[in-house]
C-alpha angles and dihedrals in degrees: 000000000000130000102267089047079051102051092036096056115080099210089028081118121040088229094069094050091052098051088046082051099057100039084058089051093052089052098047079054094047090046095042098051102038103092092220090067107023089098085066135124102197135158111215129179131154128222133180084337099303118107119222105208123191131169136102124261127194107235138010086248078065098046098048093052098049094054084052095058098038083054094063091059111111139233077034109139091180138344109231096188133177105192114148140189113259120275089012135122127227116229110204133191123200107197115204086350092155100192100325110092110192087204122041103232088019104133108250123220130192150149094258142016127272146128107320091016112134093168135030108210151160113240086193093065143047098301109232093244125106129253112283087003102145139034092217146028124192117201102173113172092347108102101069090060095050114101097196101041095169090058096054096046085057106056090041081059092051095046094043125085121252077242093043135103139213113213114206131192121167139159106277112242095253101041111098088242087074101060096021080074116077088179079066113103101172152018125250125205127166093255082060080070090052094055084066087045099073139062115267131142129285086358117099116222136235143208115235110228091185132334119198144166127221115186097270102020147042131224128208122176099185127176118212112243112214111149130031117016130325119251117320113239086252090058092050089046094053083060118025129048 
């Protein structure tokens, strides 16, 4: 294994796989003995930093406040959670997922066909989905490629749900994945996310969940606003230096 295999695999040292193993195990402890949570069933794992989260509440009240918690664990880069109403189902959309779904029945979208493929799509352009039509978008390793990234923000705000998140992971600008790429147009930092936090014209804004920065990626959970006002300057601050 080179360098780059081994900086690019999260468990490629033992080390990694204990400290994702013992965050989980935090959280499974935060989430058992708050009164608020105990009730759950949840499946919880960590992987890489990020926590994948799966289990049914019974309310959006309930929703909102275990992201939350799950969003003051440390070491977290990012909360890819899956916790639905009950009785409801989750709609996913994979962006440029190739033939690697980060959810299994999440809907997969590409520029051209291939194996795991469900839609065939420009990024580019208005995406072939109806207004608040999913619960969550994943865009893993796609956003660096994308020219007109405000276009495509903002159609990623019209197709989510009020109650919905975008889940963003991307190289971060001075890792050598960043420039190893030529498909890649542009860099990505954290503060790229903040600039769709505010309020600006003709771009929607969003609520950032949790922001954070690896070594050689960034993470982004954002929420779509689209009614009542964007992210208080206590929220931005939370987030972004």
């Amino acid at each position: 294994m080179n360098d780059l295999e081994t900086r690019s695999d999260p468990y490629a040292f033992p080390w990694r796989r204990l400290r994702d193993e013992a965050i989980a195990a935090e959280l499974r402890d935060t989430l058992a003995h708050d009164g608020r949570t105990a009730g759950l069933v949840l499946d919880v794992t960590v992987r890489g930093g990020v926590a994948h989260v799966a289990g049914e509440v019974d309310s959006e009240a309930q929703r909102r406040l275990l992201r939350d918690l799950l969003r003051r664990q440390a070491g977290l880069f990012a909360v890819w959670d899956r916790i639905g109403l009950a009785g409801q189902r989750l709609d996913v959309l994979d962006i440029g997922c190739g033939a690697t779904k980060q959810v299994p029945g999440a809907i997969g979208l590409d520029c051209a066909a291939g194996p795991g493929i469900d839609c065939v799509a420009d990024l580019e352009a208005r995406l072939p989905f109806a207004d608040d039509r999913f619960d969550h978008v994943f865009a893993v390793h796609v956003l660096e490629h994308i020219r007109d990234l405000v276009g495509l923000m903002r159609e990623l705000h019209r197709i989510l749900r009020p109650t919905g998140v975008l889940h963003v992971l991307s190289p971060h600008w001075r890792f050598v994945n960043a420039v190893a790429d030529p498909t890649h147009v542009r860099f990505l930092d954290v503060q790229t996310m903040k600039y769709f936090c505010g309020a600006k014209p003709g771009v929607p804004p969003w609520r950032p969940l949790s922001t954070g920065a690896a070594e050689d990626n960034i993470f982004a959970d954002l929420q779509p606003v689209k009614d009542g006002p964007p992210a208080s300057g206590d929220e931005l601050a939370r987030w972004f230096t």
